[in-house]
């Protein structure tokens, strides 16, 4: 079976700088929603600076898996270790991990009652006790990096979807995380806005950030990912470099998925 | 055929015709809204006639036949045979309906308390002023103690003395803050820090400067309040609108914070807290206020040691606060449910702890959604406090009723009721208007969503 990957062939891969320090370790992670087994024996280890793209059919447990990494979901069996801190019921550990891990959501989840600038300074001020002036200076730097410093005084409701998602990325970066999680960051966007968000993410990858990205943007995967992970029915079915993954998928489920994704 | 010539001529729109004469102007409006058909016309005529009857009666009863000066109800009746109001009686009873049996020569204390509270809240509406939340909190949390010291008088205990001093210090600070803001354009805190030469020093030291300034103010207030020598006025003779405002004011001020705590407790993951809060809310929401009031004044004293023997008013206030909190808790819970789950997740992912997430992200959004309901509960509570008349507290309603039982004023019932109704209408209407104003202005920048 051959898959048409023409469109992806001429993508140039961003240089990667993977160190051999493991920053995220999932070992034998299992999770159930009542009777429903969402995560089945997940084993995954991520090195510092590594960029991982996670794909798979809807409902396969991608969101659940990355949300376990910052404890938006609780796992019931197995170990999750982030930056050497064991994830458990210890609130101190959870706080420590959340300070290090930024997250960007499909629906942006900006705070509608705060301006763009206040969205960005809230956590540095209230979690890190940073003086307001310093927090604002840092926030403006990141807003410049995502190319919307001129929107700082507006409210999220006044921005387009692409702008809102870029603010959400800047907001996460203001906490200077070492790891960034993205859960389908472009799925809620109109097509013409997808590339402005992806560009920001590519820039972030170039700066050496450790990234876990759930996305179906295969061009982005090809360009940025060091590893592509395919999930189905709560399992990691296959993982490989993007080249191998797209040109030489091993399991039938992966082939079927890729043919559906790349068909259009 | 004509087709060819038609397609050659360019399209030229004709100017629109003016609307038919009878759809514009006052006549058009009348036709459209009031006389649109036979049914509309009949309804309009009947309504206009009813309005005419009511207005005519109001003018005759309230103005034309009304008596403005008389010494007894008999005098009024002799002149207008009850076909007009006896407003003279309101003049005679006005003082009682405002203050109950609070002695005339001490009523300035009530007025002063009211003025202090108003002054405390005025900075809330001044533009420029910073720290409005702190100002509001200081008023709500500490004014009741200053008020109690002022209204009660006598030898107040050490606790009341200390708390009233705290209140007085904060009140002075609020107005010094207003003064420095308008005169020097800087907040009181900034001015204190720079005046003591700590401006360049570590931010953490600033706190001690402010604490020191507070300490000085506190000691001064302590001494000043110690020099007060007010006649003791027991709560048993408080009454009238003053009593109504004391009960409903404390009930309203405590309802929101207590309601928020109960609502959060009901959603808590800790079973003991959740069960307790749920039981508390459901119990007090399902029992009429009047029952709670009766239990508070008849049963509570049986459980408390005799030496404590709290005044009836204190028990009534506790009962009203409990009732108000239980109602408010459900209002708040509704607001919390309306906040998007993604907001909680984003706040958690950023590392905010539970209380910061609630205070900074969830509550501001929930409260904005809840404003109409919150103010609705406040209005309900304000009117419900008239139930205290049933257990014998002389609030404005019972005081008005008492007027009609005075030998000289037997049968004088309608006018005090109208007068009382007017007060409640003014207070509640003002709240309602203010809530609409808040809804428009709070977080005005939401923009499109
Ligand atoms: N809170 C929940 N309760 C019960 N089932 C859930 C819950 N959240 C997700 N699920 C189920 O878990 C499965 C995996 O969900 P998710 O991780 O969101 O999938 P994906 O992100 O891959 O589309 C889905 O079948 C979904 O219906
Ligand atoms: Mg998902």
Tab-separated table of C-alpha atoms in Angstrom, chain A residues 67 70 72 95 98 101 103 105 109-114 119 122-123 126-127 131 155-160 171 175, chain B residues 203 340-353 356 360-362 364-365 443-449:
chain	number	residue	atom	x	y	z
A	67	UNK	CA	-3.736	16.103	30.349
A	70	UNK	CA	-0.154	18.271	34.211
A	72	UNK	CA	-5.859	18.010	34.595
A	95	UNK	CA	2.168	22.693	41.808
A	98	UNK	CA	2.368	22.814	36.710
A	101	UNK	CA	4.548	22.694	32.132
A	103	UNK	CA	-0.553	24.120	28.145
A	105	UNK	CA	-5.984	24.344	24.557
A	109	UNK	CA	-9.489	29.339	27.249
A	110	UNK	CA	-8.360	32.933	27.610
A	111	UNK	CA	-9.899	34.766	30.564
A	112	UNK	CA	-12.601	36.951	28.993
A	113	UNK	CA	-12.806	39.423	31.881
A	114	UNK	CA	-9.112	40.338	31.684
A	119	UNK	CA	-4.109	37.363	30.940
A	122	UNK	CA	-1.801	36.909	36.048
A	123	UNK	CA	0.135	33.726	36.716
A	126	UNK	CA	-0.017	35.387	41.575
A	127	UNK	CA	1.926	32.148	41.280
A	131	UNK	CA	6.343	42.421	40.777
A	155	UNK	CA	-10.031	41.991	25.661
A	156	UNK	CA	-9.873	38.466	24.215
A	157	UNK	CA	-13.392	38.815	22.820
A	158	UNK	CA	-12.140	41.573	20.518
A	159	UNK	CA	-9.536	39.360	18.828
A	160	UNK	CA	-9.763	36.817	16.004
A	171	UNK	CA	0.382	33.521	28.253
A	175	UNK	CA	5.595	31.357	33.216
B	203	UNK	CA	9.199	46.370	48.564
B	340	UNK	CA	-16.937	27.362	31.275
B	341	UNK	CA	-14.941	24.303	32.395
B	342	UNK	CA	-12.053	25.459	30.229
B	343	UNK	CA	-11.599	28.479	32.507
B	344	UNK	CA	-10.953	26.226	35.493
B	345	UNK	CA	-8.567	24.094	33.458
B	346	UNK	CA	-6.591	27.029	32.126
B	347	UNK	CA	-6.250	28.437	35.649
B	348	UNK	CA	-5.123	25.085	37.044
B	349	UNK	CA	-2.699	24.480	34.214
B	350	UNK	CA	-1.047	27.822	35.037
B	351	UNK	CA	-0.489	26.657	38.597
B	352	UNK	CA	-3.080	28.816	40.373
B	353	UNK	CA	-4.240	27.155	43.578
B	356	UNK	CA	-6.659	32.068	43.672
B	360	UNK	CA	-9.261	35.759	40.223
B	361	UNK	CA	-10.835	33.737	37.441
B	362	UNK	CA	-14.079	32.024	38.348
B	364	UNK	CA	-15.431	37.571	38.716
B	365	UNK	CA	-17.069	35.847	35.755
B	443	UNK	CA	-16.233	44.071	32.575
B	444	UNK	CA	-17.562	46.291	29.833
B	445	UNK	CA	-14.743	45.116	27.622
B	446	UNK	CA	-15.996	41.594	27.080
B	447	UNK	CA	-16.648	42.653	23.522
B	448	UNK	CA	-17.748	39.925	21.164
B	449	UNK	CA	-17.243	36.398	22.387
